Amino acid sequence: MRWLLRKDLLILRRSRLLVVLLVVYPVAIALLIGFAISRSPARPRVAIVDQAAPGATIKVGSQRVAVGEYARQLFNQVQAVEVPSRAQAIAKVKSGEVLAAVVIPSDIAARVSSATEKAQVEVLYNGDALEQSLVQSTLDSALAQANLGFSAQIQQAAGAVIGSLLKGGKLGSIGAPEDLIGLEQIPPTLGKIIARQPRGHDRMELERIDTFAGFAAQNLTLSRAVLATIGQPIRVNSVLLHGRRTPLNTFAVVVAVSVSLMFVCVLLAAGGVALEREESALARLIRSPPGLISREALLAEKTLLAAGCAFVIAFAMLAGIAAFVALDWSRVVLWVIALAVGAVALGALGVAIGALAREVRAASLLAFLTTLPLAFLALVPGGSVSGGFYDAINAISFVFPFKAALQALDTAVNGAAPSMGFSLIHLAVLAAVFGALARVGLREVE
Amino acid sequence: MTSALSVSALAKHYGGLEALKDISFQAGTGELVAVVGPNGAGKTTLLSIIAGIQTPSAGTVDRTAGDVGWAPQQPALYSKLSVAENLELFARLEGIADPQAAVARMLEQSGLGGRAHEPVGRLSGGNRQRVNVALGLIADPPVLALDEPSASLDPGQRERLWEFLAARVANGTTVVFSTHNVSEAQRYAHRLLVLADGRLLFDDVAAALLERGGESAGGDLELALVRFLGEHA
């Protein structure tokens, strides 16, 4: 086997373009996928037309909230481009300069203050169905955040009014008495007066007023808390069931390395086996008796060659990326195990493809057709597609080694699951299955 | 002449298709046997089974004299490797005690010493075929099976190939080769096997086939073969 391995390495060394492609292409694809996953979408560029009068306020009891506060909240959520008119906003959306436009109408303050009519803003956007969906969901989220921030301001104003009603003093609104008694002060003040009153009808009436004032003060105190609850009725407490939380960027590293591992392994192993057929050397090598090499040894050699090359590239990638992203080097033994076992399983998939495809071009095409969808299917998050479809995706991912290799490496690098034993056993079983398939593919050599 | 190769009641089926039916013959040491016949007669299948590439459905191939060297019609070489590297690889895979000496010997016998370090992919078809045959002979097998060795060669290249093979036959190597070139078979082979539809129709010297063709063949072996095949169609 070692002479065949030496021969393959010699051929690889002389196929510089192939080697460069085998290294550069998967690394480029892997980095693109990694960036796509790790970079959260930039804040959308949105044109904002604020038609509300400068300094316009919304009256909440004796308090006032500036309408400009809503625009400020919105500016925080998007990459805002201030535009003076609706027409200019439409022009910017049409030209693609901005993703969408938000028009804050001039009557927004009046509508919010009226408490009978709902204020509304206008959203203008363009693009194809996919872009429309993206813009709508992005803007919905931005507007919801802005609404939440604005509603907190209004709650704060309402809270201040309630506080004044409870504590009394100067309310600040036009026409209000200068030194108003607070609801909380009524029961003790009235209690002193009641104590001086003789028993009879008047005293009983005063006692009823005293009881009401106490009850009102208590409930108004509660209403402040109720207002806060309405603003954010449910708080989310996230609990991760398995392993530790994986930062998105280190998961992206794992994805990038796994994709490279898969491409190099599968393409090299498939091409290696197919090349033996294409050069007509397969028959010379494995004819019997006695045969220069057994079919099993030939497949093992191709698998190990591909796995070895892919391991070197993947480990170099991990080590290189570790210079920029904080990876835990104390887990390096686990990295090596996950990469090695994953590489062997992916190499077995490659030799199966090579044995069945019979020629290098067909094997390369089949390898691409297999690996690209596998990479994307393995990354489809649960809940993003319907249940049945997700089950089908899971089933497909389960019978190919990419997802198991990804999980093993994620555990090795990030400790994403308590143990990577299951992934390693899964990979070993898949390696055996694809090895057996490759053996069937080599049953006839002519 | 002692027998170097013995084929007995050989049959090969591909599903319902009978590629070979009850083929039996022997080849002696240092004998050059040509297998001729129309396309689809079963020549390549017969040679593949003799070389151990395919397994027979029935019958036996006695290779007790030793391994059978094999040179397929399509040269089985690594085009990125040089002539010497190809020879050395197979010498090592064959487990030859002194691979470098075997490489030197084959380079000399094939007349490719001057091109030893040239990648096989840059060689002409004739030279590739010489390397292909040399690979079949590197372990010095007592029997060599060649599938249409001269199919893509020009007359000069063919001549050089047969000189190379004649030297091996003179040293006792038994050669069984298939060909469509009847005059080549007449010129170099000691004996002819005629196959048609998977059956062995003739096993004798070329002169016997000429006799079977009758006077009307006028000493033309190709015409005699066509007449003979017509009679057995």
XYZ file of C-alpha atoms in Angstrom:
679
model
C 0.000 0.000 0.000
C 2.867 2.366 0.753
C 4.100 2.319 -2.870
C 0.637 3.181 -4.105
C 0.452 5.977 -1.542
C 3.847 7.246 -2.671
C 2.687 7.130 -6.286
C -0.479 9.111 -5.464
C 1.494 11.737 -3.560
C 3.869 12.031 -6.518
C 0.938 12.497 -8.898
C -0.601 15.065 -6.533
C 2.683 16.955 -6.357
C 2.765 17.122 -10.137
C -0.874 18.223 -10.403
C -0.282 21.696 -8.995
C -3.414 23.248 -10.444
C -5.520 20.463 -8.954
C -3.862 20.868 -5.566
C -4.323 24.637 -5.616
C -7.995 24.223 -6.578
C -8.492 21.533 -3.967
C -7.158 23.826 -1.273
C -8.278 27.265 -2.425
C -11.813 26.421 -3.555
C -13.037 24.712 -0.371
C -11.289 27.257 1.825
C -12.929 30.096 -0.123
C -16.357 28.438 0.054
C -15.842 27.668 3.733
C -14.861 31.231 4.546
C -17.863 32.591 2.646
C -20.207 30.315 4.576
C -18.433 31.191 7.806
C -18.802 34.932 7.176
C -22.421 34.519 6.158
C -23.197 32.759 9.415
C -21.112 34.788 11.812
C -21.889 38.296 10.589
C -25.277 39.449 11.809
C -27.008 41.481 9.122
C -25.894 45.116 9.137
C -28.538 47.636 10.215
C -30.741 48.236 7.187
C -30.292 51.539 5.387
C -33.662 53.242 5.648
C -34.818 56.697 4.530
C -36.820 58.527 7.236
C -39.191 61.344 6.417
C -40.171 63.074 9.668
C -43.198 65.225 8.786
C -44.077 65.923 12.412
C -43.702 69.572 13.386
C -40.377 70.280 15.073
C -40.838 70.211 18.838
C -44.271 68.521 18.588
C -45.194 66.751 21.822
C -47.698 64.216 23.007
C -49.571 65.182 26.200
C -49.799 62.502 28.861
C -51.746 64.010 31.758
C -49.578 66.841 32.989
C -46.471 65.379 31.163
C -45.298 65.855 27.575
C -43.292 63.436 25.426
C -41.485 64.801 22.353
C -42.582 63.116 19.097
C -38.956 63.407 18.017
C -38.290 60.683 20.597
C -39.992 58.159 18.293
C -37.754 59.162 15.385
C -34.734 58.926 17.690
C -35.705 55.384 18.691
C -36.146 54.472 15.029
C -32.762 56.000 14.117
C -31.160 53.690 16.696
C -32.566 50.594 14.975
C -31.646 51.398 11.371
C -28.980 53.131 9.360
C -31.078 56.268 8.928
C -30.967 58.581 5.942
C -32.982 61.731 6.652
C -35.042 62.825 3.684
C -37.210 65.953 3.584
C -40.120 64.645 1.471
C -42.044 61.479 0.700
C -41.283 61.862 -3.031
C -37.556 61.913 -2.388
C -37.906 58.888 -0.149
C -39.699 56.983 -2.929
C -36.938 57.956 -5.376
C -34.279 56.622 -2.992
C -36.146 53.335 -2.527
C -36.605 52.931 -6.287
C -32.940 53.616 -6.984
C -31.963 51.024 -4.392
C -30.004 53.605 -2.409
C -32.035 52.631 0.636
C -33.770 49.370 1.468
C -37.008 51.104 2.492
C -38.452 54.406 3.676
C -40.460 55.254 6.794
C -42.744 58.282 6.700
C -43.696 59.730 10.108
C -46.883 61.711 9.385
C -47.466 65.293 10.550
C -50.539 64.308 12.620
C -48.777 61.623 14.657
C -48.774 63.745 17.848
C -52.477 64.568 17.567
C -53.432 60.951 16.944
C -51.404 59.566 19.864
C -52.737 62.304 22.163
C -56.360 61.711 21.091
C -56.315 58.189 22.542
C -59.156 57.338 20.145
C -57.328 57.197 16.818
C -54.276 55.018 16.300
C -51.188 56.757 15.043
C -49.515 55.109 12.097
C -46.325 55.425 10.117
C -45.993 54.551 6.425
C -43.368 52.060 5.196
C -42.328 52.097 1.530
C -40.240 49.333 0.000
C -39.415 47.668 -3.290
C -37.590 44.609 -4.710
C -38.372 41.013 -5.544
C -40.321 38.634 -3.325
C -37.247 37.561 -1.355
C -36.081 41.133 -0.839
C -39.602 42.235 0.153
C -39.766 39.482 2.738
C -36.350 40.411 4.131
C -37.150 44.140 4.244
C -40.527 43.548 5.846
C -39.185 41.313 8.594
C -36.174 43.582 9.215
C -38.334 46.715 9.377
C -41.022 45.028 11.469
C -38.354 44.249 14.010
C -36.875 47.769 13.863
C -40.286 49.409 14.168
C -41.254 47.117 17.036
C -38.075 48.099 18.859
C -38.753 51.785 18.208
C -42.356 51.385 19.404
C -41.132 49.668 22.544
C -38.671 52.458 23.285
C -41.290 55.139 22.610
C -43.860 53.347 24.744
C -41.331 53.282 27.602
C -41.124 57.098 27.369
C -44.911 57.374 27.488
C -45.053 54.950 30.435
C -42.490 57.055 32.224
C -44.647 60.187 31.699
C -47.793 58.372 32.817
C -45.915 57.090 35.871
C -44.915 60.641 36.760
C -48.566 61.784 36.558
C -49.688 58.915 38.806
C -46.910 59.803 41.238
C -48.163 63.379 41.406
C -51.724 62.188 42.045
C -50.495 60.012 44.906
C -48.054 62.434 46.489
C -49.856 65.647 45.659
C -48.155 69.045 45.265
C -47.848 71.005 42.035
C -49.160 69.038 39.013
C -47.840 71.505 36.468
C -50.805 71.384 34.131
C -52.681 74.558 33.323
C -55.668 75.108 35.597
C -54.574 72.606 38.236
C -54.530 73.871 41.865
C -51.125 75.011 43.081
C -50.888 72.769 46.164
C -52.981 69.675 45.530
C -53.292 67.116 48.310
C -52.035 63.637 47.275
C -54.296 60.601 47.505
C -51.885 59.010 49.977
C -52.181 62.048 52.295
C -56.003 61.938 52.433
C -56.454 58.947 54.842
C -54.161 60.268 57.655
C -55.478 63.852 57.308
C -59.087 62.696 57.217
C -58.450 60.274 60.117
C -57.500 63.193 62.371
C -60.687 65.070 61.386
C -62.882 61.967 61.906
C -61.419 61.473 65.363
C -62.672 64.909 66.357
C -66.172 64.309 64.950
C -69.006 63.093 67.209
C -70.571 59.771 66.323
C -73.381 60.209 63.869
C -74.220 60.461 60.214
C -71.511 62.988 59.252
C -68.782 60.928 60.874
C -69.980 57.804 59.039
C -69.911 59.668 55.708
C -66.389 60.904 56.407
C -65.301 57.355 57.278
C -66.661 56.127 53.906
C -64.666 58.830 52.088
C -61.591 57.865 54.106
C -61.989 54.198 53.132
C -62.376 55.136 49.450
C -59.294 57.384 49.501
C -57.201 54.613 51.064
C -58.454 52.102 48.510
C -57.813 54.489 45.578
C -54.281 55.288 46.779
C -53.471 51.595 47.097
C -54.745 50.784 43.600
C -53.111 53.778 41.960
C -49.793 52.615 43.427
C -50.413 49.244 41.832
C -51.244 50.785 38.473
C -47.640 52.001 38.077
C -46.456 48.412 38.201
C -49.282 47.421 35.857
C -48.122 50.024 33.324
C -44.607 48.557 33.338
C -46.053 45.078 32.891
C -48.118 46.182 29.880
C -44.968 47.634 28.295
C -43.149 44.254 28.480
C -45.686 41.658 29.721
C -43.366 38.618 29.409
C -39.642 38.483 30.050
C -37.667 35.727 28.341
C -35.373 33.497 30.348
C -33.305 31.278 27.965
C -32.008 27.919 29.213
C -29.646 25.808 27.070
C -30.343 22.123 27.665
C -27.095 20.553 26.385
C -23.501 21.656 26.592
C -22.448 25.217 26.716
C -23.554 28.188 24.665
C -21.590 28.373 21.419
C -20.738 31.877 20.217
C -21.821 32.332 16.604
C -18.330 33.184 15.378
C -16.699 30.037 16.799
C -19.524 27.944 15.358
C -18.814 29.630 12.019
C -15.182 28.549 12.378
C -16.321 24.965 12.886
C -18.610 25.167 9.848
C -15.863 26.657 7.681
C -13.352 23.975 8.693
C -15.882 21.143 8.307
C -16.836 22.306 4.816
C -13.169 22.390 3.803
C -12.629 18.961 5.305
C -15.572 17.570 3.342
C -14.630 19.115 -0.004
C -11.001 18.030 0.101
C -11.792 14.532 1.395
C -14.617 13.721 -0.958
C -13.098 15.243 -4.089
C -9.657 13.742 -3.525
C -10.916 10.273 -2.611
C -13.459 10.176 -5.451
C -10.908 11.471 -7.954
C -8.235 9.062 -6.717
C -10.339 5.954 -7.239
C -11.791 7.194 -10.524
C -8.300 8.020 -11.800
C -7.213 4.384 -11.365
C -10.044 3.370 -13.679
C -9.467 6.207 -16.112
C -5.782 5.304 -16.452
C -6.903 1.670 -16.943
C -4.549 0.760 -14.092
C -7.249 -0.606 -11.788
C -7.445 -3.939 -13.592
C -3.675 -4.322 -13.491
C -3.618 -3.566 -9.767
C -6.418 -5.737 -8.428
C -6.588 -8.675 -10.859
C -6.434 -12.102 -9.341
C -4.617 -14.295 -8.582
C -2.434 -13.131 -6.956
C -3.254 -9.418 -7.435
C -0.865 -6.607 -6.678
C -3.180 -5.113 -4.097
C -6.572 -6.102 -2.738
C -9.644 -4.002 -3.464
C -9.995 -3.298 0.253
C -6.375 -2.136 0.544
C -6.764 0.068 -2.520
C -9.890 1.713 -1.062
C -8.199 2.101 2.316
C -5.192 3.744 0.647
C -7.366 6.249 -1.229
C -9.401 6.979 1.910
C -6.302 7.514 4.025
C -4.633 9.693 1.399
C -7.702 11.928 1.116
C -8.268 11.951 4.869
C -4.620 12.768 5.539
C -4.515 15.674 3.079
C -7.863 17.029 4.296
C -6.780 16.668 7.921
C -3.648 18.747 7.293
C -5.639 21.487 5.520
C -8.429 21.518 8.120
C -6.045 21.565 11.080
C -3.990 24.333 9.471
C -7.233 26.289 8.986
C -8.209 25.815 12.627
C -4.768 26.821 13.830
C -4.715 29.835 11.513
C -8.175 30.989 12.527
C -7.247 30.553 16.176
C -4.951 33.542 15.715
C -8.020 35.743 15.154
C -10.822 33.980 17.036
C -10.354 32.807 20.612
C -10.296 29.006 20.456
C -9.522 26.817 23.432
C -6.146 25.193 22.640
C -6.447 22.946 25.682
C -9.001 20.938 23.647
C -6.561 20.334 20.773
C -6.551 16.553 21.315
C -10.319 16.548 20.788
C -9.890 18.634 17.613
C -7.460 16.060 16.270
C -9.777 13.137 17.070
C -12.845 14.827 15.570
C -10.969 15.904 12.426
C -9.345 12.488 11.951
C -12.524 10.433 12.368
C -14.568 12.910 10.324
C -11.949 12.851 7.557
C -11.968 9.057 7.364
C -15.786 8.951 7.116
C -15.829 11.665 4.445
C -12.994 9.882 2.622
C -15.105 6.717 2.624
C -17.951 8.699 1.042
C -15.462 9.923 -1.565
C -14.183 6.446 -2.501
C -17.774 5.229 -2.808
C -18.479 8.066 -5.251
C -15.248 7.357 -7.148
C -15.946 3.629 -7.367
C -19.471 4.170 -8.665
C -18.717 7.075 -11.023
C -15.885 5.272 -12.892
C -14.251 8.365 -14.438
C -12.644 11.443 -12.919
C -14.935 14.066 -14.452
C -18.077 12.177 -13.497
C -16.673 11.526 -10.020
C -15.816 15.211 -9.507
C -19.248 16.310 -10.687
C -20.969 13.751 -8.485
C -18.799 14.779 -5.542
C -19.826 18.443 -5.985
C -23.466 17.509 -6.461
C -23.339 15.530 -3.234
C -21.284 17.785 -1.000
C -22.804 21.196 -1.722
C -26.385 20.265 -0.754
C -25.077 18.279 2.227
C -23.339 21.376 3.580
C -26.446 23.523 3.228
C -28.878 20.901 4.515
C -26.777 20.373 7.632
C -27.024 24.087 8.405
C -30.801 24.440 8.078
C -31.952 25.424 11.578
C -34.885 23.577 13.128
C -38.092 25.598 12.961
C -37.061 27.458 9.810
C -38.887 24.905 7.660
C -41.987 22.762 8.201
C -41.718 19.830 10.592
C -42.002 17.080 7.964
C -39.475 18.735 5.685
C -37.075 19.223 8.582
C -37.397 15.517 9.434
C -36.545 14.667 5.823
C -33.528 17.012 5.935
C -32.407 15.399 9.185
C -32.772 11.923 7.703
C -30.655 12.883 4.670
C -28.043 14.532 6.884
C -27.983 11.446 9.098
C -27.021 9.043 6.305
C -24.109 11.182 5.108
C -21.078 11.994 7.255
C -21.018 15.807 7.019
C -23.426 16.686 9.813
C -21.910 14.124 12.175
C -18.428 15.480 11.374
C -19.695 19.014 11.991
C -21.232 18.009 15.321
C -18.097 16.161 16.408
C -15.917 19.160 15.570
C -18.368 21.586 17.214
C -18.151 19.515 20.372
C -14.375 19.269 20.115
C -13.859 22.991 19.543
C -16.765 24.551 21.431
C -17.914 21.858 23.843
C -21.315 22.224 22.158
C -22.539 18.846 23.463
C -21.588 16.966 26.620
C -19.790 14.218 24.680
C -18.752 13.579 21.089
C -18.854 9.801 21.508
C -22.125 9.416 19.619
C -20.889 11.521 16.694
C -17.681 9.473 16.497
C -19.562 6.159 16.544
C -21.964 7.535 13.929
C -19.006 8.528 11.737
C -17.362 5.116 12.172
C -20.563 3.356 11.108
C -20.954 5.628 8.073
C -17.296 5.021 7.141
C -17.958 1.275 7.185
C -21.169 1.627 5.148
C -19.618 3.833 2.466
C -16.509 1.628 2.418
C -18.743 -1.379 1.738
C -20.547 0.550 -1.013
C -17.194 1.402 -2.591
C -16.209 -2.255 -2.448
C -19.408 -3.142 -4.321
C -18.564 -0.449 -6.876
C -15.166 -2.087 -7.486
C -16.661 -5.563 -7.905
C -16.172 -5.375 -11.677
C -13.030 -3.630 -12.847
C -13.543 -3.844 -16.598
C 6.754 -28.600 -25.772
C 5.632 -28.350 -22.137
C 2.357 -26.616 -21.414
C 2.644 -23.153 -19.811
C -1.037 -22.366 -19.903
C -4.027 -24.650 -19.927
C -7.580 -23.417 -20.449
C -10.339 -25.932 -19.873
C -14.101 -25.730 -20.591
C -14.115 -21.993 -20.010
C -17.461 -20.177 -20.086
C -18.517 -16.643 -19.246
C -22.066 -15.314 -18.932
C -23.165 -11.703 -18.576
C -26.721 -12.212 -17.396
C -28.374 -14.031 -20.303
C -25.527 -13.287 -22.730
C -23.015 -16.092 -23.284
C -19.722 -14.355 -24.030
C -17.645 -17.553 -23.978
C -18.789 -21.148 -24.447
C -16.730 -24.186 -23.559
C -13.300 -22.897 -24.561
C -10.376 -25.275 -24.108
C -6.815 -24.984 -25.376
C -3.226 -25.172 -24.240
C -0.180 -23.026 -24.941
C 3.336 -24.370 -24.701
C 6.414 -22.709 -23.266
C 7.824 -20.140 -25.682
C 4.759 -20.384 -27.919
C 3.154 -17.326 -29.532
C -0.609 -17.835 -29.888
C -2.852 -15.404 -31.780
C -6.556 -15.100 -30.994
C -8.484 -13.786 -33.995
C -12.141 -13.329 -34.763
C -14.772 -10.701 -35.515
C -15.836 -7.955 -33.090
C -17.778 -9.379 -30.148
C -16.273 -12.842 -30.637
C -15.077 -12.912 -27.001
C -11.335 -12.281 -27.555
C -10.977 -9.594 -24.859
C -13.115 -11.594 -22.422
C -10.937 -14.677 -22.953
C -7.694 -12.746 -22.425
C -9.170 -10.933 -19.380
C -10.020 -14.265 -17.770
C -6.562 -15.682 -18.577
C -4.992 -12.585 -16.956
C -7.250 -12.797 -13.881
C -9.100 -9.542 -14.571
C -12.415 -11.335 -14.810
C -13.587 -14.550 -13.218
C -15.028 -17.296 -15.430
C -18.623 -18.481 -14.983
C -17.380 -22.045 -15.532
C -14.157 -23.841 -16.405
C -10.582 -23.330 -15.273
C -7.377 -21.583 -16.254
C -4.307 -23.443 -15.101
C -1.577 -20.937 -14.287
C 0.608 -23.380 -12.368
C 3.644 -22.206 -14.327
C 3.326 -18.836 -12.605
C 1.573 -15.503 -12.880
C 0.273 -14.238 -16.197
C 1.576 -10.857 -17.331
C -1.115 -8.544 -18.686
C -1.124 -5.731 -21.215
C -4.599 -4.386 -21.908
C -5.561 -2.802 -25.231
C -5.756 0.635 -23.545
C -2.300 1.210 -21.995
C -2.670 0.945 -18.209
C -0.137 3.582 -17.191
C 0.017 6.636 -14.971
C 0.465 9.499 -17.381
C 1.872 11.886 -14.726
C 4.675 9.449 -13.902
C 7.748 8.911 -16.021
C 8.474 5.659 -17.837
C 10.957 4.636 -15.136
C 8.584 5.596 -12.307
C 5.782 3.512 -13.818
C 8.104 0.542 -14.167
C 9.504 0.988 -10.655
C 6.034 1.264 -9.099
C 4.871 -1.999 -10.617
C 8.193 -3.699 -9.900
C 7.737 -2.794 -6.216
C 4.057 -3.807 -6.194
C 5.062 -7.132 -7.774
C 7.495 -7.592 -4.895
C 10.545 -7.979 -7.159
C 13.706 -8.347 -5.085
C 15.736 -5.802 -7.060
C 13.281 -3.344 -8.597
C 15.950 -1.012 -9.963
C 17.583 -3.874 -11.874
C 14.174 -4.926 -13.250
C 13.513 -1.353 -14.386
C 16.891 -1.142 -16.091
C 16.304 -4.488 -17.793
C 12.865 -3.499 -19.103
C 14.099 -0.103 -20.268
C 16.808 -1.815 -22.245
C 14.548 -4.510 -23.701
C 11.815 -2.042 -24.661
C 14.347 0.345 -26.182
C 13.024 3.199 -24.038
C 16.204 3.845 -22.038
C 16.593 7.288 -23.597
C 13.089 8.298 -22.545
C 13.158 6.796 -19.060
C 12.504 10.098 -17.308
C 9.890 11.420 -19.709
C 6.293 11.505 -18.416
C 4.293 8.741 -20.052
C 1.605 11.280 -20.988
C 4.063 12.860 -23.462
C 4.956 9.614 -25.241
C 3.593 8.569 -28.617
C 0.958 5.826 -28.784
C 3.573 3.296 -29.877
C 5.941 4.073 -27.037
C 3.087 4.021 -24.530
C 2.183 0.556 -25.793
C 5.797 -0.563 -25.357
C 5.737 0.633 -21.752
C 2.375 -1.079 -21.339
C 3.821 -4.389 -22.520
C 6.973 -3.833 -20.459
C 4.817 -3.463 -17.348
C 3.203 -6.803 -18.132
C 6.646 -8.360 -18.387
C 8.400 -6.673 -15.476
C 7.911 -9.593 -13.100
C 9.246 -11.888 -15.798
C 6.028 -13.943 -16.020
C 6.086 -17.249 -17.912
C 2.897 -16.262 -19.756
C 1.944 -12.885 -21.215
C -1.589 -11.970 -22.314
C -1.808 -9.055 -24.749
C -5.100 -7.553 -25.866
C -4.663 -6.065 -29.358
C -1.159 -4.804 -28.596
C -0.601 -3.241 -32.027
C -4.049 -1.743 -32.574
C -2.985 1.918 -32.498
C 0.538 1.564 -33.851
C 2.014 2.557 -37.188
C 3.948 -0.117 -39.163
C 7.333 0.966 -37.786
C 6.078 0.930 -34.195
C 4.465 -2.467 -34.795
C 7.723 -3.834 -36.081
C 9.633 -2.641 -33.021
C 6.973 -4.065 -30.687
C 7.205 -7.496 -32.323
C 10.976 -7.463 -32.166
C 10.667 -6.794 -28.451
C 8.154 -9.623 -28.000
C 10.089 -12.033 -30.202
C 13.091 -11.627 -27.914
C 10.935 -12.591 -24.915
C 9.422 -15.562 -26.721
C 12.899 -16.715 -27.656
C 13.675 -16.718 -23.932
C 10.720 -19.025 -23.221
C 7.880 -16.603 -22.485
C 4.516 -17.806 -23.747
C 2.512 -15.026 -25.411
C -1.211 -15.125 -26.102
C -2.409 -12.064 -27.997
C -5.585 -10.941 -29.692
C -5.596 -9.054 -32.976
C -7.745 -7.975 -35.900
C -4.670 -7.884 -38.080
C -4.638 -11.355 -39.664
C -1.382 -10.835 -41.559
C 0.298 -9.935 -38.257
C -1.000 -13.168 -36.781
C 0.220 -15.075 -39.822
C 3.652 -13.479 -39.633
C 4.387 -13.789 -35.912
C 2.102 -16.392 -34.314
C 2.983 -20.055 -34.052
C -0.684 -20.949 -33.737
C -4.084 -19.380 -34.382
C -7.236 -19.576 -32.276
C -10.357 -18.449 -34.143
C -13.242 -17.305 -31.947
C -16.750 -16.400 -33.104
C -19.813 -15.811 -30.938
C -17.887 -17.002 -27.885
C -17.027 -20.374 -29.414
C -13.567 -21.656 -30.317
C -13.892 -22.677 -33.994
C -10.283 -23.280 -34.929
C -7.061 -24.124 -33.102
C -4.148 -24.813 -35.436
C -1.369 -23.233 -37.449
C -2.116 -20.529 -40.050
C -1.345 -22.892 -42.918
C -4.183 -25.163 -41.822
C -6.615 -22.261 -41.961
C -5.380 -21.407 -45.474
C -6.048 -24.987 -46.494
C -9.556 -24.791 -45.050
C -10.103 -21.640 -47.112
C -9.433 -23.591 -50.268
C -7.681 -22.548 -53.455
C -10.085 -19.694 -54.034
C -8.496 -17.889 -51.076
C -5.312 -17.750 -53.134
C -3.008 -17.884 -50.104
C -4.745 -14.866 -48.539
C -5.213 -15.724 -44.849
C -7.681 -12.880 -44.276
C -9.889 -14.165 -47.113
C -9.522 -17.723 -45.836
C -10.621 -16.542 -42.365
C -13.656 -14.728 -43.776
C -14.653 -17.858 -45.762
C -14.099 -20.003 -42.698
C -16.235 -17.749 -40.511
C -18.907 -17.673 -43.230
C -19.070 -21.449 -43.207
C -19.595 -21.460 -39.442
C -22.038 -18.574 -39.261
